Short mmCIF file of C-alpha atoms and ligand atoms in Angstrom, two decimals:
data_model
loop_
_atom_site.label_atom_id
_atom_site.label_comp_id
_atom_site.label_asym_id
_atom_site.label_seq_id
_atom_site.Cartn_x
_atom_site.Cartn_y
_atom_site.Cartn_z
CA UNK A 1 -12.69 -12.52 -15.12
CA UNK A 2 -12.73 -8.88 -16.25
CA UNK A 3 -10.32 -7.12 -18.56
CA UNK A 4 -9.69 -3.50 -19.49
CA UNK A 5 -9.72 -2.23 -23.09
CA UNK A 6 -7.87 1.06 -23.60
CA UNK A 7 -7.58 3.17 -26.75
CA UNK A 8 -4.49 5.30 -26.18
CA UNK A 9 -3.55 8.84 -27.19
CA UNK A 10 -5.99 10.98 -25.20
CA UNK A 11 -4.58 13.84 -23.10
CA UNK A 12 -6.13 13.58 -19.61
CA UNK A 13 -8.02 16.67 -18.52
CA UNK A 14 -10.26 17.61 -15.59
CA UNK A 15 -10.70 16.75 -11.93
CA UNK A 16 -10.23 13.53 -9.96
CA UNK A 17 -10.71 12.75 -6.27
CA UNK A 18 -8.38 10.37 -4.46
CA UNK A 19 -9.90 7.58 -2.33
CA UNK A 20 -8.84 6.67 1.20
CA UNK A 21 -5.55 4.86 1.70
CA UNK A 22 -5.52 1.04 1.41
CA UNK A 23 -2.25 0.78 3.32
CA UNK A 24 -3.53 2.94 6.18
CA UNK A 25 -6.98 1.28 6.33
CA UNK A 26 -5.65 -2.28 6.66
CA UNK A 27 -3.62 -1.81 9.90
CA UNK A 28 -6.29 0.52 11.35
CA UNK A 29 -8.93 -2.18 10.80
CA UNK A 30 -6.63 -4.68 12.54
CA UNK A 31 -6.00 -2.31 15.46
CA UNK A 32 -9.74 -2.41 16.32
CA UNK A 33 -9.05 -5.91 17.71
CA UNK A 34 -7.17 -4.31 20.61
CA UNK A 35 -10.36 -3.21 22.40
CA UNK A 36 -14.05 -4.25 22.58
CA UNK A 37 -16.56 -1.77 21.16
CA UNK A 38 -17.81 -0.13 17.97
CA UNK A 39 -15.35 1.77 15.75
CA UNK A 40 -16.62 3.92 12.86
CA UNK A 41 -13.84 4.17 10.25
CA UNK A 42 -14.49 6.60 7.37
CA UNK A 43 -12.91 7.46 4.01
CA UNK A 44 -12.34 3.72 3.52
CA UNK A 45 -11.78 2.75 -0.15
CA UNK A 46 -13.98 0.06 -1.76
CA UNK A 47 -11.29 -2.55 -2.47
CA UNK A 48 -10.82 -6.32 -2.50
CA UNK A 49 -8.18 -6.06 0.22
CA UNK A 50 -10.65 -4.20 2.44
CA UNK A 51 -13.21 -6.97 1.91
CA UNK A 52 -10.57 -9.56 2.78
CA UNK A 53 -9.67 -7.72 5.99
CA UNK A 54 -13.37 -7.59 6.90
CA UNK A 55 -13.60 -11.36 6.32
CA UNK A 56 -10.63 -11.87 8.65
CA UNK A 57 -12.22 -9.73 11.37
CA UNK A 58 -15.56 -11.56 10.97
CA UNK A 59 -13.78 -14.94 11.12
CA UNK A 60 -12.47 -13.85 14.55
CA UNK A 61 -15.99 -13.01 15.70
CA UNK A 62 -16.17 -9.27 15.03
CA UNK A 63 -19.34 -7.80 13.53
CA UNK A 64 -18.75 -5.46 10.57
CA UNK A 65 -21.25 -3.18 8.78
CA UNK A 66 -20.38 -1.72 5.40
CA UNK A 67 -17.34 -2.28 3.19
CA UNK A 68 -16.42 1.17 2.06
CA UNK A 69 -16.44 4.81 2.73
CA UNK A 70 -18.01 4.28 6.17
CA UNK A 71 -17.26 0.94 7.91
CA UNK A 72 -18.52 0.09 11.42
CA UNK A 73 -16.45 -2.55 13.22
CA UNK A 74 -17.76 -4.05 16.46
CA UNK A 75 -15.03 -6.12 18.10
CA UNK A 76 -16.94 -6.89 21.32
CA UNK A 77 -17.77 -10.42 20.25
CA UNK A 78 -14.32 -11.58 19.14
CA UNK A 79 -14.12 -15.22 20.28
CA UNK A 80 -11.50 -16.80 18.03
CA UNK A 81 -7.78 -16.22 18.07
CA UNK A 82 -6.94 -17.92 14.79
CA UNK A 83 -6.44 -16.43 11.30
CA UNK A 84 -6.49 -19.30 8.82
CA UNK A 85 -4.27 -19.95 5.81
CA UNK A 86 -7.00 -19.42 3.21
CA UNK A 87 -7.53 -15.86 4.43
CA UNK A 88 -3.91 -14.94 5.17
CA UNK A 89 -2.67 -16.29 1.81
CA UNK A 90 -5.16 -13.98 0.07
CA UNK A 91 -3.72 -10.95 1.77
CA UNK A 92 -0.43 -10.97 3.68
CA UNK A 93 -1.32 -7.96 5.84
CA UNK A 94 -3.75 -10.24 7.74
CA UNK A 95 -0.70 -11.52 9.63
CA UNK A 96 -0.85 -8.24 11.58
CA UNK A 97 -3.75 -9.66 13.65
CA UNK A 98 -1.20 -11.74 15.59
CA UNK A 99 0.00 -8.92 17.87
CA UNK A 100 -3.41 -7.43 18.72
CA UNK A 101 -4.92 -10.90 19.45
CA UNK A 102 -1.94 -11.66 21.67
CA UNK A 103 -2.20 -8.29 23.46
CA UNK A 104 -5.94 -8.65 24.14
CA UNK A 105 -6.36 -12.41 24.68
CA UNK A 106 -2.85 -13.67 25.56
CA UNK A 107 -2.78 -16.10 22.64
CA UNK A 108 -3.00 -16.24 18.85
CA UNK A 109 -2.56 -18.71 15.99
CA UNK A 110 -1.97 -17.14 12.59
CA UNK A 111 -0.92 -18.72 9.31
CA UNK A 112 2.46 -17.70 7.97
CA UNK A 113 1.67 -15.44 4.99
CA UNK A 114 4.07 -16.95 2.50
CA UNK A 115 5.57 -14.91 -0.30
CA UNK A 116 3.98 -13.09 -3.19
CA UNK A 117 4.84 -12.05 -6.75
CA UNK A 118 7.21 -9.26 -5.67
CA UNK A 119 9.24 -11.14 -3.09
CA UNK A 120 9.61 -13.56 -0.18
CA UNK A 121 8.09 -11.00 2.20
CA UNK A 122 9.40 -12.61 5.45
CA UNK A 123 7.98 -11.60 8.86
CA UNK A 124 11.03 -12.52 10.94
CA UNK A 125 11.34 -8.96 12.29
CA UNK A 126 7.67 -8.96 13.35
CA UNK A 127 8.20 -12.20 15.32
CA UNK A 128 11.55 -11.09 16.78
CA UNK A 129 9.88 -7.93 18.07
CA UNK A 130 6.96 -9.83 19.62
CA UNK A 131 9.45 -12.14 21.34
CA UNK A 132 11.26 -9.07 22.68
CA UNK A 133 7.92 -8.04 24.22
CA UNK A 134 7.78 -11.41 25.97
CA UNK A 135 5.75 -13.53 23.55
CA UNK A 136 6.47 -17.27 23.28
CA UNK A 137 6.48 -17.94 19.55
CA UNK A 138 6.39 -21.41 17.95
CA UNK A 139 6.15 -22.20 14.24
CA UNK A 140 4.44 -25.42 13.20
CA UNK A 141 2.50 -26.71 10.21
CA UNK A 142 2.79 -23.30 8.53
CA UNK A 143 1.27 -21.46 11.48
CA UNK A 144 2.68 -19.08 14.07
CA UNK A 145 1.48 -19.89 17.62
CA UNK A 146 2.01 -17.06 20.09
CA UNK A 147 1.34 -16.97 23.82
CA UNK A 148 1.90 -14.39 26.54
CA UNK A 149 -0.21 -13.46 29.54
CA UNK A 150 1.08 -9.88 29.65
CA UNK A 151 3.41 -8.29 27.10
CA UNK A 152 6.17 -6.15 28.58
CA UNK A 153 7.77 -3.05 27.06
CA UNK A 154 11.23 -3.46 25.43
CA UNK A 155 13.79 -1.69 23.26
CA UNK A 156 13.53 -3.02 19.70
CA UNK A 157 15.91 -2.14 16.86
CA UNK A 158 14.84 -3.14 13.35
CA UNK A 159 17.59 -4.61 11.08
CA UNK A 160 15.76 -3.13 8.07
CA UNK A 161 13.04 -0.51 7.84
CA UNK A 162 9.79 -2.48 7.78
CA UNK A 163 6.37 -0.83 7.44
CA UNK A 164 4.39 -3.88 8.58
CA UNK A 165 6.88 -4.69 11.32
CA UNK A 166 6.67 -1.15 12.72
CA UNK A 167 2.86 -1.20 12.59
CA UNK A 168 2.67 -4.67 14.14
CA UNK A 169 4.85 -3.80 17.12
CA UNK A 170 3.27 -0.38 17.67
CA UNK A 171 -0.09 -2.18 18.08
CA UNK A 172 1.30 -4.96 20.30
CA UNK A 173 3.19 -2.50 22.54
CA UNK A 174 0.22 -0.15 23.04
CA UNK A 175 -1.02 -2.18 26.06
CA UNK A 176 2.30 -3.78 27.06
CA UNK A 177 3.49 -3.12 30.63
CA UNK A 178 6.00 -0.27 30.59
CA UNK A 179 7.74 1.60 27.81
CA UNK A 180 8.65 0.29 24.34
CA UNK A 181 11.19 1.96 22.06
CA UNK A 182 11.10 1.14 18.32
CA UNK A 183 14.43 2.15 16.77
CA UNK A 184 15.12 2.29 13.01
CA UNK A 185 11.34 2.32 12.67
CA UNK A 186 9.73 2.90 9.25
CA UNK A 187 8.51 6.47 8.71
CA UNK A 188 5.72 6.03 6.14
CA UNK A 189 2.64 8.33 6.48
CA UNK A 190 0.45 5.23 6.92
CA UNK A 191 2.33 4.54 10.16
CA UNK A 192 1.53 8.05 11.37
CA UNK A 193 -2.16 7.47 10.53
CA UNK A 194 -2.17 4.22 12.53
CA UNK A 195 -0.50 5.95 15.51
CA UNK A 196 -3.10 8.75 15.38
CA UNK A 197 -5.88 6.14 15.48
CA UNK A 198 -4.23 4.18 18.32
CA UNK A 199 -3.82 7.40 20.34
CA UNK A 200 -7.50 8.14 19.65
CA UNK A 201 -8.16 4.71 21.28
CA UNK A 202 -6.16 5.88 24.34
CA UNK A 203 -2.64 4.71 23.45
CA UNK A 204 0.39 6.84 24.30
CA UNK A 205 2.55 6.82 21.16
CA UNK A 206 5.10 9.50 20.28
CA UNK A 207 7.51 9.83 17.36
CA UNK A 208 5.49 8.06 14.64
CA UNK A 209 6.84 9.34 11.32
CA UNK A 210 10.38 9.44 12.68
CA UNK A 211 12.80 6.50 13.00
CA UNK A 212 12.33 6.33 16.79
CA UNK A 213 8.88 5.62 18.19
CA UNK A 214 8.25 5.69 21.95
CA UNK A 215 5.21 3.83 23.31
CA UNK A 216 4.04 4.08 26.97
CA UNK A 217 1.92 0.98 27.58
CA UNK A 218 -1.60 1.69 28.92
CA UNK A 219 -3.81 -0.80 30.80
CA UNK A 220 -6.64 -0.69 28.28
CA UNK A 221 -7.82 0.95 25.08
CA UNK A 222 -11.30 1.90 23.91
CA UNK A 223 -12.99 1.76 20.51
CA UNK A 224 -12.70 4.99 18.50
CA UNK A 225 -13.87 6.60 15.27
CA UNK A 226 -11.36 7.70 12.62
CA UNK A 227 -11.08 9.12 9.11
CA UNK A 228 -8.39 7.42 7.03
CA UNK A 229 -5.77 9.50 5.16
CA UNK A 230 -5.88 9.78 1.33
CA UNK A 231 -4.15 7.08 -0.72
CA UNK A 232 -0.81 8.60 -1.76
CA UNK A 233 -0.01 5.81 -4.24
CA UNK A 234 -3.34 6.22 -6.05
CA UNK A 235 -2.63 9.98 -6.13
CA UNK A 236 0.88 9.38 -7.50
CA UNK A 237 -0.56 7.11 -10.19
CA UNK A 238 -2.87 9.89 -11.41
CA UNK A 239 0.02 12.37 -11.37
CA UNK A 240 2.04 10.11 -13.67
CA UNK A 241 -0.99 9.54 -15.94
CA UNK A 242 -1.32 13.30 -16.48
CA UNK A 243 2.43 13.63 -17.12
CA UNK A 244 2.62 10.74 -19.60
CA UNK A 245 -0.38 11.85 -21.67
CA UNK A 246 0.73 15.51 -21.79
CA UNK A 247 -2.52 16.38 -20.07
CA UNK A 248 -3.49 18.73 -17.25
CA UNK A 249 -5.49 17.49 -14.25
CA UNK A 250 -6.50 18.67 -10.79
CA UNK A 251 -6.30 16.09 -8.01
CA UNK A 252 -8.55 16.56 -4.98
CA UNK A 253 -8.14 15.22 -1.43
CA UNK A 254 -4.50 14.26 -1.77
CA UNK A 255 -1.61 15.37 0.43
CA UNK A 256 1.27 16.44 -1.84
CA UNK A 257 3.63 16.44 1.16
CA UNK A 258 3.26 12.63 1.26
CA UNK A 259 4.86 12.42 -2.20
CA UNK A 260 7.85 14.77 -2.08
CA UNK A 261 10.32 12.25 -3.54
CA UNK A 262 7.98 11.46 -6.45
CA UNK A 263 7.04 15.07 -7.19
CA UNK A 264 10.65 16.27 -7.14
CA UNK A 265 11.61 13.53 -9.63
CA UNK A 266 8.59 14.39 -11.81
CA UNK A 267 9.58 18.05 -11.80
CA UNK A 268 13.10 17.01 -12.88
CA UNK A 269 11.34 15.22 -15.77
CA UNK A 270 9.72 18.50 -16.80
CA UNK A 271 6.28 18.00 -15.23
CA UNK A 272 4.57 21.08 -13.74
CA UNK A 273 3.17 20.40 -10.24
CA UNK A 274 1.48 23.10 -8.16
CA UNK A 275 -0.77 22.97 -5.13
CA UNK A 276 -3.40 25.53 -4.10
CA UNK A 277 -6.18 25.30 -1.49
CA UNK A 278 -5.62 21.56 -1.10
CA UNK A 279 -5.92 20.85 -4.83
CA UNK A 280 -2.85 19.61 -6.72
CA UNK A 281 -2.50 20.57 -10.41
CA UNK A 282 -0.31 18.40 -12.63
CA UNK A 283 0.55 19.44 -16.20
CA UNK A 284 2.56 17.17 -18.47
CA UNK A 285 5.10 18.53 -20.97
CA UNK A 286 4.99 17.60 -24.67
CA UNK A 287 7.52 14.85 -23.80
CA UNK A 288 8.96 14.04 -20.34
CA UNK A 289 12.71 14.00 -19.80
CA UNK A 290 14.51 10.88 -18.55
CA UNK A 291 15.33 10.77 -14.81
CA UNK A 292 17.06 8.14 -12.65
CA UNK A 293 15.37 6.78 -9.50
CA UNK A 294 16.32 4.52 -6.59
CA UNK A 295 13.51 3.17 -4.40
CA UNK A 296 14.08 3.72 -0.70
CA UNK A 297 12.09 3.61 2.58
CA UNK A 298 10.05 6.78 3.18
CA UNK A 299 10.79 9.64 2.67
CA UNK A 300 12.79 8.17 -0.24
CA UNK A 301 11.24 7.29 -3.59
CA UNK A 302 8.37 4.82 -2.87
CA UNK A 303 8.76 1.29 -4.21
CA UNK A 304 4.99 1.29 -4.81
CA UNK A 305 5.50 3.98 -7.46
CA UNK A 306 8.44 2.30 -9.24
CA UNK A 307 6.41 0.45 -11.88
CA UNK A 308 4.32 3.53 -12.68
CA UNK A 309 7.42 5.74 -12.98
CA UNK A 310 9.05 3.15 -15.25
CA UNK A 311 6.03 3.32 -17.58
CA UNK A 312 6.59 7.07 -17.84
CA UNK A 313 10.32 6.64 -18.54
CA UNK A 314 9.42 4.29 -21.43
CA UNK A 315 8.34 7.34 -23.45
CA UNK A 316 10.87 9.82 -21.99
CA UNK A 317 13.47 11.72 -24.01
CA UNK A 318 16.69 9.87 -23.06
CA UNK A 319 17.73 6.89 -20.95
CA UNK A 320 16.94 6.38 -17.25
CA UNK A 321 18.28 3.98 -14.62
CA UNK A 322 15.74 2.58 -12.15
CA UNK A 323 16.97 0.62 -9.14
CA UNK A 324 14.59 -1.33 -6.92
CA UNK A 325 16.12 -1.60 -3.45
CA UNK A 326 13.16 -2.75 -1.35
CA UNK A 327 11.85 -5.96 -2.97
CA UNK A 328 13.84 -8.64 -4.76
CA UNK A 329 11.44 -9.30 -7.60
CA UNK A 330 9.58 -6.12 -8.45
CA UNK A 331 10.30 -5.94 -12.20
CA UNK A 332 7.46 -8.26 -13.31
CA UNK A 333 6.00 -5.37 -15.31
CA UNK A 334 9.16 -5.11 -17.50
CA UNK A 335 8.32 -7.99 -19.85
CA UNK A 336 4.76 -6.71 -20.22
CA UNK A 337 5.96 -3.14 -20.93
CA UNK A 338 8.32 -4.58 -23.58
CA UNK A 339 5.23 -5.87 -25.40
CA UNK A 340 4.28 -2.21 -25.94
CA UNK A 341 7.67 -1.71 -27.64
CA UNK A 342 9.45 -0.33 -24.57
CA UNK A 343 13.26 -0.59 -24.60
CA UNK A 344 14.21 -1.90 -21.13
CA UNK A 345 17.14 -4.03 -20.01
CA UNK A 346 17.39 -5.49 -16.51
CA UNK A 347 20.58 -6.33 -14.64
CA UNK A 348 19.73 -7.69 -11.15
CA UNK A 349 17.86 -4.98 -9.28
CA UNK A 350 18.56 -2.29 -11.87
CA UNK A 351 16.56 -1.56 -15.02
CA UNK A 352 17.81 0.73 -17.79
CA UNK A 353 15.01 2.30 -19.81
CA UNK A 354 15.70 3.93 -23.17
CA UNK A 355 12.78 6.21 -23.97
CA UNK A 356 10.99 5.59 -27.29
CA UNK A 357 8.87 8.15 -29.16
CA UNK A 358 5.74 6.04 -29.13
CA UNK A 359 4.48 2.81 -27.52
CA UNK A 360 2.07 0.63 -29.47
CA UNK A 361 -1.00 -0.89 -27.87
CA UNK A 362 -0.85 -4.64 -27.11
CA UNK A 363 -2.60 -7.42 -25.15
CA UNK A 364 -0.84 -7.60 -21.75
CA UNK A 365 -1.32 -9.37 -18.41
CA UNK A 366 -1.24 -7.90 -14.92
CA UNK A 367 1.04 -9.73 -12.47
CA UNK A 368 0.75 -7.70 -9.26
CA UNK A 369 -1.07 -4.63 -8.00
CA UNK A 370 1.27 -1.81 -9.00
CA UNK A 371 2.45 -3.56 -12.18
CA UNK A 372 -1.20 -3.53 -13.33
CA UNK A 373 -1.25 0.25 -12.90
CA UNK A 374 1.89 0.65 -15.02
CA UNK A 375 0.27 -1.33 -17.87
CA UNK A 376 -2.78 0.93 -17.82
CA UNK A 377 -0.51 4.00 -17.90
CA UNK A 378 1.35 2.60 -20.90
CA UNK A 379 -1.97 1.82 -22.61
CA UNK A 380 -3.21 5.39 -22.06
CA UNK A 381 -0.27 6.75 -24.08
CA UNK A 382 0.22 3.90 -26.58
CA UNK A 383 -0.94 4.15 -30.18
CA UNK A 384 -3.89 1.81 -30.79
CA UNK A 385 -5.70 -0.59 -28.48
CA UNK A 386 -4.44 -2.26 -25.31
CA UNK A 387 -6.11 -5.12 -23.45
CA UNK A 388 -5.12 -5.71 -19.81
CA UNK A 389 -6.16 -9.08 -18.35
CA UNK A 390 -6.00 -10.51 -14.77
CA UNK A 391 -7.09 -7.13 -13.41
CA UNK A 392 -8.20 -8.72 -10.15
CA UNK A 393 -4.70 -7.65 -9.09
CA UNK A 394 -5.74 -4.06 -9.79
CA UNK A 395 -8.98 -4.34 -7.83
CA UNK A 396 -6.98 -5.11 -4.70
CA UNK A 397 -5.69 -1.56 -4.48
CA UNK A 398 -7.46 0.84 -6.86
CA UNK A 399 -11.10 1.86 -6.41
CA UNK A 400 -12.90 2.04 -9.81
CA UNK A 401 -9.74 3.26 -11.51
CA UNK A 402 -11.16 2.82 -15.03
CA UNK A 403 -14.14 5.06 -14.12
CA UNK A 404 -11.78 7.70 -12.72
CA UNK A 405 -9.59 7.62 -15.84
CA UNK A 406 -12.66 7.72 -18.13
CA UNK A 407 -13.88 10.81 -16.24
CA UNK A 408 -10.55 12.41 -17.14
CA UNK A 409 -11.17 11.75 -20.84
CA UNK A 410 -9.41 8.40 -21.26
CA UNK A 411 -10.96 5.87 -23.65
CA UNK A 412 -11.03 2.92 -21.23
CA UNK A 413 -13.70 0.30 -20.50
CA UNK A 414 -13.97 -2.78 -18.30
CA UNK A 415 -15.46 -5.84 -20.03
CA UNK A 416 -16.21 -9.36 -18.89
CA UNK A 417 -13.58 -11.71 -20.37
C1 LIG B 501 4.11 -2.48 3.04
O1 LIG B 501 4.42 -3.85 2.89
C2 LIG B 501 3.06 -2.17 1.98
N1 LIG B 501 1.86 -2.98 2.22
C3 LIG B 501 3.64 -2.45 0.59
O2 LIG B 501 2.65 -2.06 -0.36
C4 LIG B 501 4.88 -1.59 0.39
O3 LIG B 501 5.46 -1.89 -0.86
C5 LIG B 501 5.89 -1.89 1.52
O4 LIG B 501 5.27 -1.66 2.81
C6 LIG B 501 7.14 -1.02 1.43
O5 LIG B 501 6.77 0.33 1.47
C7 LIG B 501 0.97 -2.60 3.15
O6 LIG B 501 1.16 -1.60 3.83
C8 LIG B 501 -0.25 -3.47 3.32
P1 LIG B 501 8.05 -4.00 4.55
P2 LIG B 501 5.31 -4.60 4.03
O7 LIG B 501 7.87 -4.84 5.76
O8 LIG B 501 4.99 -4.03 5.36
C9 LIG B 501 11.83 -6.84 4.41
C10 LIG B 501 1.21 -2.29 -2.18
O9 LIG B 501 1.46 -2.34 -3.38
N2 LIG B 501 11.32 -7.45 5.66
O10 LIG B 501 8.27 -2.52 4.72
O11 LIG B 501 5.17 -6.06 3.83
C11 LIG B 501 10.96 -7.18 3.22
O12 LIG B 501 11.33 -8.41 2.67
C12 LIG B 501 2.08 -3.07 -1.20
O13 LIG B 501 0.28 -1.63 -1.65
C13 LIG B 501 12.10 -8.42 6.29
O14 LIG B 501 13.17 -8.80 5.82
O15 LIG B 501 6.77 -4.16 3.60
C14 LIG B 501 11.24 -6.05 2.27
O16 LIG B 501 12.42 -6.32 1.55
C15 LIG B 501 3.11 -3.92 -1.92
N3 LIG B 501 11.63 -8.98 7.44
C16 LIG B 501 11.50 -4.86 3.20
O17 LIG B 501 11.74 -5.42 4.51
C17 LIG B 501 10.42 -8.61 8.00
O18 LIG B 501 10.07 -9.14 9.08
C18 LIG B 501 10.34 -3.89 3.31
O19 LIG B 501 9.19 -4.64 3.66
C19 LIG B 501 9.66 -7.62 7.34
C20 LIG B 501 10.13 -7.06 6.17
#
């Protein structure tokens, strides 16, 4: 297993380019199941989760060339309708294959994903929506069995805003008979990217990015090429790194409008953020000010940036209150940040962070994808050396992050443990 060794204290300077979005690529890869043919997907990040999704598609009979930047997916030969436990447990998003398999073949058998470090992650709203479209759903031996000769359009209202649930039902409804209305839909930019790809395949989807999505079912879709949007969470992570180290960086190929909630909070903390000709400049102050945040569905503050923002508040001037309202167990990074000397107390879903002048480097352990990022950020600013182990969590969602940070002047290396 690899680990990262970081010598803190360097101000980050220079240019960095954001990779394609993991959370847009995954559903777009799954959507290729909806039609036979060859799809060329570009700006795909080289990530473990991408490799896992490719394995899932190949286990169904698809033929895939490449695993990053350009990926060619030929779904003509799909001949299995089952996604097994060993693949789905590796990456929960694989459960999204259920709807497209059902829409194209009339049946599907997919392992229930189970929970993960940050929460139970149920899929009840996915299944309820598929049933509303006419699917017969049975759960047995840890698998979801779904059958339906022809899905029919329906009005679906989500109890809670769910990114995966919205994506799942948008894909299933694309070739359902008649119109489908998704109300209280999630509004994340990754959902807009998926809708753009589905419409490129011939779907008729309107309203993606708002809380009401209208889908006119079409009789068939066709394979299509697509360029994935930039990864807004990777971009946000670099923005925080510049702010925490008092550095000044230019971030290329990001869309600042995807991160309004984060950038407004960072500006409240005294960080300078400007955008010109598609390049975003981020300049950190000598010391950031403390700011309170509450995670919310988009366009609110993104839960996927909570751990990184908390790392920044650990060295802020003052106390900040951070409430996590999306997942029930997304403070796993707190105990690791405390090893750096951070002053954090947790009460239920609220963490109070009292900024300290300096963190001190320490051996720490990654627990989940975004928590790993927060430990690197703390290490970049801490005095002395930090070792981060179990960074396979990191490799799920960040493409060569240590190389990108090193190119910005950080003293960070990956070594075999
Ligand atoms: C997506 O997960 C992202 N993953 C997550 O990013 C992100 O944190 C999350 O959306 C929220 O923005 C991908 O896109 C692959 P949800 P998803 O369904 O779709 C509850 C990362 O770090 N819920 O929006 O699984 C659920 O328990 C990952 O890249 C139900 O109750 O999230 C949660 O409390 C982590 N029933 C809330 O909704 C359901 O059927 C939001 O979950 C579905 C969800």
